[in-house]
Short mmCIF file of C-alpha atoms in Angstrom, two decimals:
data_model
loop_
_atom_site.label_atom_id
_atom_site.label_comp_id
_atom_site.label_asym_id
_atom_site.label_seq_id
_atom_site.Cartn_x
_atom_site.Cartn_y
_atom_site.Cartn_z
CA MET A 9 -0.13 -0.06 -0.10
CA SER A 10 1.21 3.53 -0.80
CA ASN A 11 2.04 5.53 2.22
CA GLU A 12 1.11 8.95 0.27
CA ILE A 13 -1.23 11.29 2.24
CA LEU A 14 -3.58 13.69 0.13
CA ASN A 15 -4.18 17.11 1.45
CA PRO A 16 -6.29 18.42 2.60
CA ILE A 17 -7.37 15.89 4.99
CA LEU A 18 -10.30 17.36 6.35
CA LYS A 19 -12.01 19.29 3.29
CA GLY A 20 -14.18 22.00 3.93
CA PHE A 21 -14.74 24.40 6.87
CA ASN A 22 -12.53 22.67 9.32
CA PRO A 23 -9.80 25.43 10.78
CA ASP A 24 -7.48 25.75 13.38
CA PRO A 25 -6.45 22.52 13.96
CA SER A 26 -5.40 20.74 17.19
CA ILE A 27 -4.01 17.15 17.12
CA CYS A 28 -3.30 14.64 19.71
CA GLN A 29 -2.67 10.86 20.20
CA ALA A 30 -4.42 8.26 22.45
CA GLY A 31 -2.99 4.78 22.15
CA ASP A 32 -3.20 3.68 18.45
CA ASP A 33 -5.74 6.44 17.82
CA TYR A 34 -5.37 10.07 16.40
CA TYR A 35 -7.71 13.19 16.71
CA ILE A 36 -8.05 16.34 15.41
CA ALA A 37 -10.57 19.27 16.71
CA THR A 38 -11.35 22.10 14.88
CA SER A 39 -13.08 25.45 15.16
CA THR A 40 -17.08 25.52 14.65
CA PHE A 41 -17.66 29.26 15.17
CA GLU A 42 -21.43 30.03 15.25
CA TRP A 43 -22.37 26.45 14.31
CA PHE A 44 -24.03 24.24 17.28
CA PRO A 45 -22.69 21.50 18.50
CA GLY A 46 -19.48 23.22 19.05
CA VAL A 47 -16.00 21.99 18.04
CA GLN A 48 -15.71 18.99 15.50
CA ILE A 49 -13.31 15.99 16.42
CA HIS A 50 -12.24 13.51 13.64
CA HIS A 51 -10.46 10.40 14.29
CA SER A 52 -7.95 8.38 12.27
CA LYS A 53 -5.56 5.24 12.64
CA ASP A 54 -3.11 6.27 9.99
CA LEU A 55 -3.12 10.13 9.78
CA ALA A 56 -4.51 9.88 6.23
CA ASN A 57 -8.25 8.68 6.60
CA TRP A 58 -10.10 10.88 8.89
CA GLU A 59 -13.96 10.35 10.32
CA LEU A 60 -16.04 12.78 12.02
CA VAL A 61 -16.79 11.09 15.42
CA ALA A 62 -17.59 13.68 17.95
CA GLN A 63 -19.06 17.22 18.80
CA PRO A 64 -18.46 17.58 22.36
CA LEU A 65 -20.10 21.19 23.20
CA ASN A 66 -23.50 19.62 22.40
CA ARG A 67 -25.40 21.16 25.63
CA VAL A 68 -26.26 24.94 26.15
CA SER A 69 -24.56 24.95 29.68
CA GLN A 70 -21.32 24.38 27.79
CA LEU A 71 -21.80 26.64 24.96
CA ASP A 72 -24.94 29.44 24.87
CA MET A 73 -24.32 31.36 21.44
CA LYS A 74 -27.84 32.93 20.99
CA GLY A 75 -27.22 36.41 19.65
CA HIS A 76 -23.78 35.90 19.02
CA PRO A 77 -22.66 37.95 15.74
CA ASP A 78 -21.37 35.99 12.66
CA SER A 79 -18.15 34.07 13.06
CA CYS A 80 -18.03 34.24 16.74
CA GLY A 81 -18.68 31.35 18.95
CA VAL A 82 -15.83 28.68 19.22
CA TRP A 83 -12.40 29.83 18.06
CA ALA A 84 -9.36 27.57 17.94
CA PRO A 85 -9.71 24.78 20.27
CA CYS A 86 -7.12 22.74 21.63
CA LEU A 87 -7.27 18.68 22.14
CA THR A 88 -4.94 16.84 24.47
CA TYR A 89 -4.80 13.58 25.88
CA HIS A 90 -3.15 13.09 29.37
CA ASN A 91 -3.71 10.87 32.71
CA GLY A 92 -6.35 9.04 30.86
CA LEU A 93 -8.41 11.97 30.08
CA PHE A 94 -9.25 14.10 27.13
CA TRP A 95 -8.64 17.66 27.60
CA LEU A 96 -10.42 20.32 25.57
CA ILE A 97 -9.71 24.14 25.75
CA TYR A 98 -11.95 26.41 23.74
CA THR A 99 -12.91 30.21 23.50
CA ASP A 100 -16.29 31.45 23.28
CA VAL A 101 -16.29 34.86 21.36
CA ARG A 102 -19.17 36.95 21.88
CA ALA A 103 -18.01 39.99 19.93
CA TYR A 104 -14.80 40.80 17.60
CA GLN A 105 -15.33 43.23 15.20
CA ASP A 106 -14.38 46.69 17.23
CA ASP A 107 -11.78 47.51 19.28
CA PHE A 108 -12.70 45.09 22.01
CA LYS A 109 -13.03 41.23 21.90
CA ILE A 110 -15.39 39.51 24.39
CA ALA A 111 -13.72 36.10 24.59
CA HIS A 112 -14.09 33.73 27.34
CA ASN A 113 -11.98 30.54 27.72
CA TYR A 114 -13.17 27.24 29.15
CA LEU A 115 -11.85 23.70 29.68
CA VAL A 116 -14.03 20.35 29.67
CA THR A 117 -12.66 17.04 29.90
CA ALA A 118 -14.09 13.44 29.00
CA GLU A 119 -12.75 10.05 29.58
CA SER A 120 -13.91 8.76 26.09
CA ILE A 121 -13.67 10.99 22.94
CA GLU A 122 -17.36 10.22 22.44
CA GLY A 123 -18.13 11.68 25.92
CA PRO A 124 -19.85 12.56 28.08
CA TRP A 125 -17.93 15.70 28.37
CA SER A 126 -17.89 17.32 31.27
CA GLU A 127 -19.54 21.15 32.29
CA PRO A 128 -16.82 23.75 31.58
CA ILE A 129 -14.52 25.21 33.87
CA PHE A 130 -13.67 28.88 33.29
CA MET A 131 -10.22 29.84 32.60
CA ASN A 132 -9.80 33.51 31.65
CA SER A 133 -11.04 36.24 29.40
CA SER A 134 -7.81 37.95 28.55
CA GLY A 135 -7.63 36.74 24.91
CA PHE A 136 -8.26 33.96 22.58
CA ASP A 137 -6.71 30.76 20.96
CA PRO A 138 -5.88 28.89 24.40
CA SER A 139 -3.91 25.75 24.76
CA LEU A 140 -3.05 23.63 27.44
CA PHE A 141 0.44 21.92 27.89
CA HIS A 142 1.16 18.93 30.18
CA ASP A 143 4.69 19.00 31.30
CA ASP A 144 6.85 16.04 32.16
CA ASP A 145 6.90 17.26 35.90
CA GLY A 146 3.31 17.04 36.22
CA ARG A 147 2.63 20.61 35.96
CA GLN A 148 0.08 22.13 33.43
CA TRP A 149 0.34 25.36 31.78
CA PHE A 150 -2.07 27.36 29.95
CA VAL A 151 -1.10 29.82 27.05
CA ASN A 152 -3.34 32.28 24.99
CA VAL A 153 -3.23 35.51 22.98
CA LEU A 154 -3.23 38.59 24.89
CA TRP A 155 -5.77 41.27 23.38
CA ASP A 156 -5.10 45.08 23.71
CA HIS A 157 -7.80 47.15 22.92
CA ARG A 158 -5.65 50.37 23.05
CA PRO A 159 -5.38 52.70 20.26
CA GLU A 160 -1.45 52.06 20.00
CA ALA A 161 -0.58 50.14 16.63
CA SER A 162 2.57 48.41 15.96
CA LEU A 163 2.62 48.76 12.02
CA ASN A 164 4.39 46.49 9.81
CA HIS A 165 4.37 46.16 5.89
CA HIS A 166 1.08 44.21 5.65
CA ARG A 167 -1.45 45.23 8.07
CA PRO A 168 -1.50 46.86 11.70
CA ALA A 169 -0.58 44.49 14.34
CA LYS A 170 -2.76 46.43 16.78
CA SER A 171 -4.24 44.24 19.67
CA PHE A 172 -2.27 41.32 19.27
CA ALA A 173 -0.36 41.90 22.42
CA GLY A 174 1.80 38.53 22.67
CA ILE A 175 1.28 35.19 24.40
CA LEU A 176 0.59 35.00 27.98
CA LEU A 177 1.60 31.87 30.26
CA GLN A 178 0.03 30.62 33.46
CA GLU A 179 -0.17 27.67 35.41
CA TYR A 180 -3.27 25.66 35.81
CA ASP A 181 -4.33 23.89 39.09
CA HIS A 182 -6.62 20.84 38.13
CA GLU A 183 -7.26 20.19 41.73
CA GLN A 184 -8.61 23.70 42.26
CA LYS A 185 -9.86 23.85 38.72
CA LYS A 186 -8.42 27.31 38.01
CA LEU A 187 -5.41 29.08 36.77
CA VAL A 188 -3.07 30.14 39.52
CA GLY A 189 0.23 31.84 40.04
CA PRO A 190 1.73 34.77 38.24
CA ILE A 191 0.81 35.82 34.58
CA LYS A 192 3.85 36.30 32.14
CA ASN A 193 3.80 37.51 28.55
CA ILE A 194 6.44 35.17 27.04
CA PHE A 195 6.52 36.04 23.44
CA PRO A 196 5.74 39.17 21.68
CA GLY A 197 5.77 37.76 17.92
CA SER A 198 7.81 38.76 15.00
CA ASP A 199 7.63 41.65 12.63
CA LEU A 200 5.09 40.02 10.63
CA GLY A 201 2.64 40.75 13.57
CA LEU A 202 -0.84 39.39 14.70
CA VAL A 203 0.84 36.51 16.71
CA GLU A 204 -1.85 34.05 17.70
CA GLY A 205 -2.33 30.58 18.01
CA PRO A 206 0.06 29.03 20.63
CA HIS A 207 0.91 25.83 21.45
CA LEU A 208 3.72 24.40 23.68
CA PHE A 209 5.79 21.30 23.07
CA LYS A 210 9.03 20.01 24.79
CA ARG A 211 11.87 18.35 22.98
CA ASP A 212 15.56 17.46 23.74
CA GLY A 213 15.51 19.96 26.83
CA TYR A 214 13.92 22.75 25.12
CA TYR A 215 10.62 24.22 25.17
CA TYR A 216 9.05 24.97 21.51
CA LEU A 217 6.41 27.65 21.26
CA LEU A 218 4.62 27.27 18.06
CA THR A 219 2.46 30.28 16.85
CA ALA A 220 0.66 31.65 13.83
CA GLU A 221 1.25 35.13 12.46
CA GLY A 222 0.00 37.45 9.77
CA GLY A 223 -3.56 37.15 10.00
CA THR A 224 -5.62 34.31 8.54
CA PHE A 225 -5.73 35.52 5.00
CA ALA A 226 -3.04 35.86 2.20
CA TYR A 227 0.05 36.32 4.67
CA HIS A 228 -0.90 33.71 7.17
CA ALA A 229 2.39 31.75 8.36
CA ALA A 230 3.77 29.55 11.32
CA LEU A 231 6.86 30.29 13.48
CA PHE A 232 8.73 28.38 16.18
CA ALA A 233 10.37 29.94 18.99
CA ARG A 234 12.19 28.02 21.84
CA SER A 235 13.51 28.34 25.37
CA LYS A 236 15.39 26.29 28.15
CA THR A 237 12.80 27.29 30.50
CA ILE A 238 9.13 27.46 30.11
CA ASP A 239 8.42 30.92 30.86
CA GLY A 240 11.16 32.38 28.42
CA PRO A 241 12.96 34.07 27.18
CA TYR A 242 12.12 32.88 23.89
CA GLU A 243 14.42 33.07 20.99
CA MET A 244 12.92 32.97 17.36
CA ASP A 245 13.92 30.26 14.66
CA PRO A 246 16.69 32.39 13.12
CA GLN A 247 15.30 31.25 9.56
CA GLY A 248 12.10 32.85 10.16
CA HIS A 249 8.79 31.36 9.39
CA PHE A 250 8.79 27.58 8.23
CA LEU A 251 5.36 27.55 6.85
CA ASN A 252 4.22 30.14 4.70
CA SER A 253 2.23 29.89 1.36
CA TRP A 254 2.67 33.52 0.00
CA GLN A 255 6.38 32.89 -0.28
CA VAL A 256 5.61 29.65 -2.50
CA PRO A 257 2.98 31.03 -5.30
CA SER A 258 2.94 27.65 -6.93
CA SER A 259 1.50 25.85 -3.98
CA SER A 260 -2.18 25.29 -4.27
CA LEU A 261 -2.81 25.31 -0.51
CA ARG A 262 -2.92 28.80 0.36
CA ARG A 263 -3.33 30.86 3.71
CA SER A 264 -1.40 28.14 5.38
CA GLY A 265 -0.45 29.22 9.18
CA HIS A 266 -2.34 28.07 12.53
CA SER A 267 -1.09 24.87 13.30
CA ASP A 268 -0.26 22.20 15.81
CA MET A 269 2.47 19.37 15.79
CA LEU A 270 2.34 15.67 16.79
CA GLU A 271 5.35 13.79 17.81
CA LEU A 272 5.08 9.91 17.27
CA PRO A 273 6.72 7.19 19.55
CA ASN A 274 9.44 6.68 16.89
CA GLY A 275 10.22 10.70 16.82
CA ASP A 276 8.79 11.34 13.54
CA CYS A 277 6.77 14.63 13.59
CA TYR A 278 3.93 15.79 11.88
CA LEU A 279 2.19 19.38 11.31
CA VAL A 280 -1.44 19.75 11.16
CA HIS A 281 -2.29 23.28 9.83
CA LEU A 282 -4.95 25.50 8.51
CA THR A 283 -5.17 26.19 4.74
CA GLY A 284 -7.54 27.31 2.10
CA ARG A 285 -7.94 26.48 -1.65
CA PRO A 286 -9.37 29.34 -3.46
CA LEU A 287 -11.81 29.21 -6.50
CA PRO A 288 -9.67 29.25 -9.70
CA TYR A 289 -9.15 33.11 -11.01
CA ARG A 290 -11.36 34.47 -7.91
CA GLY A 291 -9.08 34.10 -4.90
CA ARG A 292 -12.12 33.63 -2.63
CA CYS A 293 -12.20 30.30 -0.48
CA VAL A 294 -15.78 29.27 -0.75
CA LEU A 295 -14.86 25.75 0.84
CA GLY A 296 -13.49 27.93 3.97
CA ARG A 297 -10.46 27.21 5.95
CA GLU A 298 -9.60 23.48 5.71
CA THR A 299 -6.99 21.25 7.42
CA ALA A 300 -3.83 19.86 6.08
CA ILE A 301 -0.78 18.04 7.13
CA GLN A 302 2.82 18.22 6.57
CA LYS A 303 5.94 15.94 7.62
CA ILE A 304 8.51 17.73 9.69
CA SER A 305 12.19 16.94 9.72
CA TRP A 306 14.59 18.65 12.16
CA SER A 307 17.79 20.66 11.31
CA GLU A 308 21.08 20.11 12.92
CA ASP A 309 20.71 22.81 15.35
CA GLY A 310 17.31 21.67 16.55
CA TRP A 311 14.70 23.69 14.48
CA PRO A 312 11.49 22.13 12.99
CA ARG A 313 11.40 22.43 9.12
CA LEU A 314 8.84 21.23 6.57
CA ALA A 315 10.35 17.89 5.09
CA GLN A 316 9.95 19.07 1.51
CA GLY A 317 12.90 21.49 1.84
CA HIS A 318 11.06 24.75 1.62
CA VAL A 319 8.44 26.79 3.46
CA GLY A 320 5.47 26.06 1.09
CA PRO A 321 2.72 23.26 1.84
CA THR A 322 2.65 20.47 -0.55
CA ASP A 323 -0.71 18.42 -2.08
CA THR A 324 1.04 15.05 -0.98
CA ILE A 325 3.46 13.87 1.83
CA GLU A 326 5.08 10.78 3.03
CA GLY A 327 2.51 9.17 5.75
CA PRO A 328 3.85 6.88 8.74
CA PHE A 329 1.43 4.07 8.02
CA GLY A 330 -0.73 3.20 5.14
CA GLY A 331 -2.05 6.04 2.55
CA SER A 332 -5.20 7.62 2.04
CA ALA A 333 -7.68 6.26 -0.50
CA PRO A 334 -7.60 7.86 -3.78
CA GLU A 335 -9.35 11.09 -4.11
CA SER A 336 -13.11 10.47 -4.80
CA PHE A 337 -16.40 12.40 -4.50
CA GLN A 338 -18.57 12.51 -1.45
CA SER A 339 -22.08 11.08 -1.90
CA GLN A 340 -25.01 11.80 0.77
CA SER A 341 -28.39 10.86 0.57
CA LEU A 342 -31.11 11.05 3.37
CA ASP A 343 -34.66 9.72 3.75
CA PHE A 344 -35.12 10.55 7.22
CA ALA A 345 -36.22 6.95 8.24
CA ASN A 346 -34.13 7.22 11.24
CA ASP A 347 -34.87 9.20 14.52
CA GLN A 348 -31.58 11.36 14.30
CA LEU A 349 -29.66 13.32 11.98
CA PRO A 350 -26.09 12.45 10.80
CA ILE A 351 -23.22 13.93 12.75
CA ASP A 352 -22.09 16.28 9.89
CA PHE A 353 -25.32 18.33 10.17
CA GLN A 354 -25.18 21.47 12.44
CA SER A 355 -27.76 24.18 13.50
CA LEU A 356 -26.93 27.98 13.92
CA ARG A 357 -26.21 29.05 17.31
CA ILE A 358 -28.37 26.95 19.36
CA PRO A 359 -29.57 23.43 19.46
CA LEU A 360 -32.80 22.42 17.35
CA GLY A 361 -35.39 20.66 19.78
CA GLU A 362 -38.84 19.35 19.22
CA ASN A 363 -39.76 23.15 19.04
CA ASN A 364 -37.93 23.44 15.97
CA LEU A 365 -37.25 19.92 14.46
CA SER A 366 -38.84 16.76 14.82
CA LEU A 367 -38.11 13.28 12.88
CA THR A 368 -41.17 11.52 14.49
CA GLU A 369 -44.16 13.83 14.18
CA ARG A 370 -44.38 12.85 10.65
CA PRO A 371 -42.55 9.49 10.13
CA GLY A 372 -40.16 9.28 6.89
CA TYR A 373 -39.86 13.13 7.01
CA LEU A 374 -37.77 15.98 8.50
CA ARG A 375 -39.92 18.60 10.10
CA LEU A 376 -38.87 21.92 10.71
CA LYS A 377 -41.09 24.72 12.52
CA GLY A 378 -40.63 28.06 11.10
CA ALA A 379 -38.67 30.25 13.28
CA GLU A 380 -37.01 33.79 12.97
CA CYS A 381 -35.96 35.37 9.67
CA PRO A 382 -32.76 34.06 7.87
CA THR A 383 -31.01 37.17 9.23
CA SER A 384 -31.67 36.35 12.69
CA LYS A 385 -28.79 35.74 15.29
CA TYR A 386 -30.88 34.08 17.84
CA GLU A 387 -33.33 31.29 16.51
CA GLN A 388 -33.36 30.05 13.03
CA SER A 389 -34.84 26.61 11.99
CA LEU A 390 -31.57 25.77 9.76
CA ILE A 391 -30.16 22.54 9.45
CA ALA A 392 -27.11 22.26 7.17
CA ARG A 393 -23.93 20.32 5.92
CA ARG A 394 -20.52 21.66 4.81
CA GLN A 395 -19.57 22.08 1.35
CA GLN A 396 -16.38 20.11 0.95
CA ALA A 397 -16.10 20.04 -3.12
CA PHE A 398 -16.02 22.79 -5.60
CA CYS A 399 -18.77 21.25 -7.58
CA PHE A 400 -21.87 19.47 -6.33
CA THR A 401 -25.76 19.17 -6.56
CA ALA A 402 -27.91 19.10 -3.58
CA THR A 403 -31.81 18.55 -3.73
CA THR A 404 -34.67 18.02 -1.43
CA ASP A 405 -38.44 17.79 -1.70
CA VAL A 406 -40.46 19.75 0.62
CA ASP A 407 -44.35 19.55 1.70
CA VAL A 408 -45.42 23.05 3.01
CA GLN A 409 -48.37 25.44 2.70
CA PRO A 410 -47.28 29.05 3.43
CA GLU A 411 -50.38 31.14 3.89
CA THR A 412 -48.39 34.56 4.34
CA ILE A 413 -45.79 36.52 2.84
CA GLN A 414 -43.79 35.90 6.07
CA GLN A 415 -43.52 32.22 5.68
CA MET A 416 -41.16 30.34 3.64
CA ALA A 417 -39.01 27.11 3.53
CA GLY A 418 -36.55 25.46 1.17
CA LEU A 419 -32.93 24.93 0.19
CA ILE A 420 -30.19 27.27 1.34
CA SER A 421 -26.69 28.13 0.59
CA TYR A 422 -25.41 29.62 3.61
CA TYR A 423 -22.43 31.31 4.57
CA ASN A 424 -23.60 33.65 7.47
CA THR A 425 -26.69 36.11 8.08
CA GLY A 426 -25.28 38.40 5.34
CA LYS A 427 -23.92 35.99 2.66
CA PHE A 428 -26.46 33.44 1.35
CA ILE A 429 -28.48 32.39 -1.37
CA TYR A 430 -32.01 31.16 -0.46
CA LEU A 431 -34.27 28.83 -2.88
CA TYR A 432 -37.63 28.77 -1.32
CA VAL A 433 -41.47 28.03 -1.36
CA SER A 434 -43.33 30.99 -0.05
CA HIS A 435 -47.10 32.77 -0.52
CA ASP A 436 -47.97 35.51 -2.62
CA PRO A 437 -51.35 37.09 -2.15
CA GLU A 438 -52.22 37.08 -5.77
CA GLN A 439 -50.84 33.92 -7.01
CA GLY A 440 -50.88 31.72 -4.02
CA ARG A 441 -48.07 29.44 -3.38
CA VAL A 442 -44.95 30.73 -5.26
CA LEU A 443 -41.11 29.73 -5.71
CA GLU A 444 -38.51 32.69 -4.79
CA ILE A 445 -34.98 33.27 -4.58
CA MET A 446 -33.53 35.52 -1.88
CA MET A 447 -29.84 36.52 -1.92
CA ALA A 448 -27.78 38.54 0.61
CA ASN A 449 -24.45 39.97 -0.32
CA MET A 450 -23.72 42.56 2.32
CA SER A 451 -25.11 45.42 0.37
CA GLY A 452 -26.26 47.34 3.29
CA GLY A 453 -28.14 44.43 5.16
CA SER A 454 -30.87 44.35 2.46
CA MET A 455 -31.96 41.51 0.49
CA SER A 456 -32.17 41.28 -3.52
CA TYR A 457 -34.54 39.04 -5.44
CA PRO A 458 -32.48 38.19 -8.46
CA LEU A 459 -35.44 36.31 -10.34
CA GLY A 460 -37.23 39.51 -10.73
CA GLN A 461 -40.56 37.46 -10.62
CA ARG A 462 -42.14 34.97 -8.43
CA ILE A 463 -42.94 31.37 -10.19
CA PRO A 464 -46.48 30.31 -9.55
CA LEU A 465 -46.49 26.62 -8.03
CA PRO A 466 -49.08 24.03 -7.97
CA ALA A 467 -51.29 24.40 -4.99
CA GLU A 468 -50.98 21.05 -3.57
CA GLY A 469 -48.08 18.26 -3.41
CA GLU A 470 -44.33 18.22 -2.72
CA ILE A 471 -41.89 20.73 -4.36
CA GLY A 472 -38.45 19.45 -5.27
CA LEU A 473 -35.73 21.89 -4.91
CA ARG A 474 -32.24 21.33 -6.54
CA ILE A 475 -29.31 23.66 -6.46
CA ASP A 476 -25.96 23.13 -8.74
CA VAL A 477 -22.59 24.62 -7.76
CA ASP A 478 -19.81 24.99 -10.17
CA PHE A 479 -17.00 26.63 -8.77
CA ASP A 480 -18.44 30.13 -8.64
CA ALA A 481 -21.73 29.67 -10.58
CA TRP A 482 -24.82 28.88 -8.84
CA SER A 483 -27.87 27.66 -10.62
CA CYS A 484 -31.12 25.82 -9.70
CA ALA A 485 -34.23 23.88 -10.65
CA TRP A 486 -37.69 22.81 -9.13
CA ARG A 487 -40.02 19.85 -9.69
CA HIS A 488 -43.60 18.83 -8.46
CA ASN A 489 -44.06 15.55 -6.97
CA GLY A 490 -40.93 14.04 -8.10
CA GLY A 491 -41.40 14.92 -11.83
CA ALA A 492 -38.86 16.25 -14.32
CA TRP A 493 -36.80 19.08 -13.17
CA GLN A 494 -37.58 22.80 -14.37
CA ARG A 495 -34.42 24.74 -14.71
CA LEU A 496 -34.49 28.42 -13.91
CA ALA A 497 -32.88 30.53 -16.46
CA ILE A 498 -30.62 32.27 -13.84
CA GLU A 499 -27.04 31.79 -12.69
CA LEU A 500 -25.50 33.64 -9.52
CA ASP A 501 -22.10 34.54 -8.39
CA TYR A 502 -21.61 31.79 -5.61
CA SER A 503 -18.22 33.30 -4.75
CA ILE A 504 -19.92 35.75 -2.35
CA LEU A 505 -20.16 32.86 0.22
CA ALA A 506 -16.22 33.17 1.18
CA ASP A 507 -14.41 34.84 3.83
CA GLU A 508 -12.92 37.17 1.52
CA PHE A 509 -16.07 38.75 0.18
CA GLY A 510 -17.25 41.85 2.06
CA ALA A 511 -16.46 42.09 5.85
CA GLU A 512 -13.77 39.56 6.80
CA ASN A 513 -15.50 36.32 8.07
CA PHE A 514 -13.82 32.98 9.24
CA THR A 515 -16.36 30.01 8.30
CA GLY A 516 -17.38 28.68 4.91
CA ALA A 517 -20.26 27.53 2.59
CA PHE A 518 -22.93 25.17 4.00
CA ILE A 519 -25.94 23.64 2.23
CA GLY A 520 -29.02 22.87 3.89
CA MET A 521 -32.78 22.76 4.68
CA ALA A 522 -34.54 25.87 6.56
CA CYS A 523 -37.98 27.08 7.45
CA HIS A 524 -38.67 30.72 8.60
CA ASP A 525 -41.91 32.26 9.68
CA MET A 526 -41.83 35.87 10.75
CA SER A 527 -45.77 35.79 11.51
CA GLY A 528 -45.02 33.74 14.78
CA ALA A 529 -47.16 30.96 13.55
CA ARG A 530 -44.33 28.24 13.34
CA LEU A 531 -45.12 27.08 10.05
CA ALA A 532 -44.27 23.16 9.42
CA ALA A 533 -42.33 22.15 6.48
CA ASP A 534 -42.04 18.45 6.00
CA PHE A 535 -38.60 17.49 4.01
CA ARG A 536 -39.07 14.26 2.44
CA GLN A 537 -35.23 13.57 1.42
CA PHE A 538 -32.06 15.77 1.32
CA SER A 539 -28.98 14.48 -1.16
CA TYR A 540 -25.48 16.15 -1.52
CA GLN A 541 -23.49 14.68 -4.56
CA GLU A 542 -20.07 16.04 -5.34
CA ARG A 543 -19.22 15.73 -9.03
CA GLU A 544 -17.21 16.78 -11.98
CA PHE A 545 -17.67 20.52 -13.42
CA MET A 546 -20.59 21.05 -15.51
CA SER A 547 -21.12 23.95 -17.81
CA ARG A 548 -24.20 25.87 -18.16
CA GLN A 549 -25.28 23.69 -21.27
CA GLN A 550 -24.59 20.34 -19.40
CA ARG A 551 -26.65 21.44 -16.65
CA ALA A 552 -29.63 22.35 -18.82
CA GLU A 553 -29.41 18.94 -20.45
CA ASP A 554 -28.80 17.05 -16.90
CA CYS A 555 -32.31 18.38 -16.30
#
């Protein structure tokens, strides 16, 4: 078997990876921001093939995000395994788009990766990107970014480094369940600025501090510093950033930076890192920030280097065990015969209970009960999965009878409350049941309706909805009671569903089902099936012929 690993190992929105080993098992935790449950944990036996196995923050007592702005919520978790326990550190960010950040750091633990996970232990609120290091003398140390809200800005040639004020270190006492002792700023970062994402390691008598810098967009990078004592002083790698996509334009993995390192029992080291794959010719990452892996070698003077000999990440690496399966397209078809959704479906900010979602009230259907509008940051009846390939087709069939203009249900391509494309069934006072498209593209918070007119639908029966995405082209079709698809003569710019469009955000594109009822009557929409099929690119003519 080949031992080649294909990147990215976690496709679609899976940023800020943290990796750990427990016996023969490997786990990666990634950020989820405003999506609930919080934190995604993938499992592997070979570092090449990964399966989503846990979303540990699954109770409101652990994570209450109602009202959180877009791209807040869970930032940069840190997962470790020590003394028979899994330790998960995470930040709950409640605001970030002004001089202040409201960021609270917590710890939860579990004996099994599947849980149950404990109630959270509060750590601090001085910044974000927390990490926990278990030293070989039995002590535990907590690091996080210090956030400085003051106006003084340390400028560099890329962007202001204002507010990223260094890496704080403090001891953690698990018996007392709190941080104890002095707080020390151990590392200010390099001239690139925006130091974040700290992780500590120990090797050959040195403490190594791994950080990300340059911001999470084009100039993202990773840097090591080291010290003989845990509280410094830390000297930076004399060769500078060892991982940096912008210096290697030929690399298809862009935005590479935020990282974590794993040392195997035989001494081999691997680095998991955030990356992004832009749309061809557009520079926008609709797939969000993904996770890739690189092999690490060590220089003669004890500094980590990418094994390929340069700072650019590569699409394939040599793995320690077997290899990954040949790259293939994912396929998911749901008929809602089971009493729970697959683990890869998430909701916005809050769990969807019987008040919003039911798989039993109408057997064989997913029932969503309409809640607030598509721009609500409080309560939406929306359930969705990540887009994980550039080209895909998604379909659903919905049985719904809107009675007012404030009621709607359908299939949604969603990035956040300001960036989405919604294909839905609604009501028109003159035409009755109609098909509509609503689009949000950050233009002052107002919606656009690119169809220009509502399409009358049959008064009874299921309406099938279909969305086709081909890189930056979004198109759609509909059908009645499982009949032939009728394609709409419209093609929209799908690239708006990206971090780089409009205000800077940090998530990725989702596809899912939604029901909204601004009247408060809680309209019920019954979805009979949902499918997500990744595929090769289809031209406009091919899409028309496919229907």
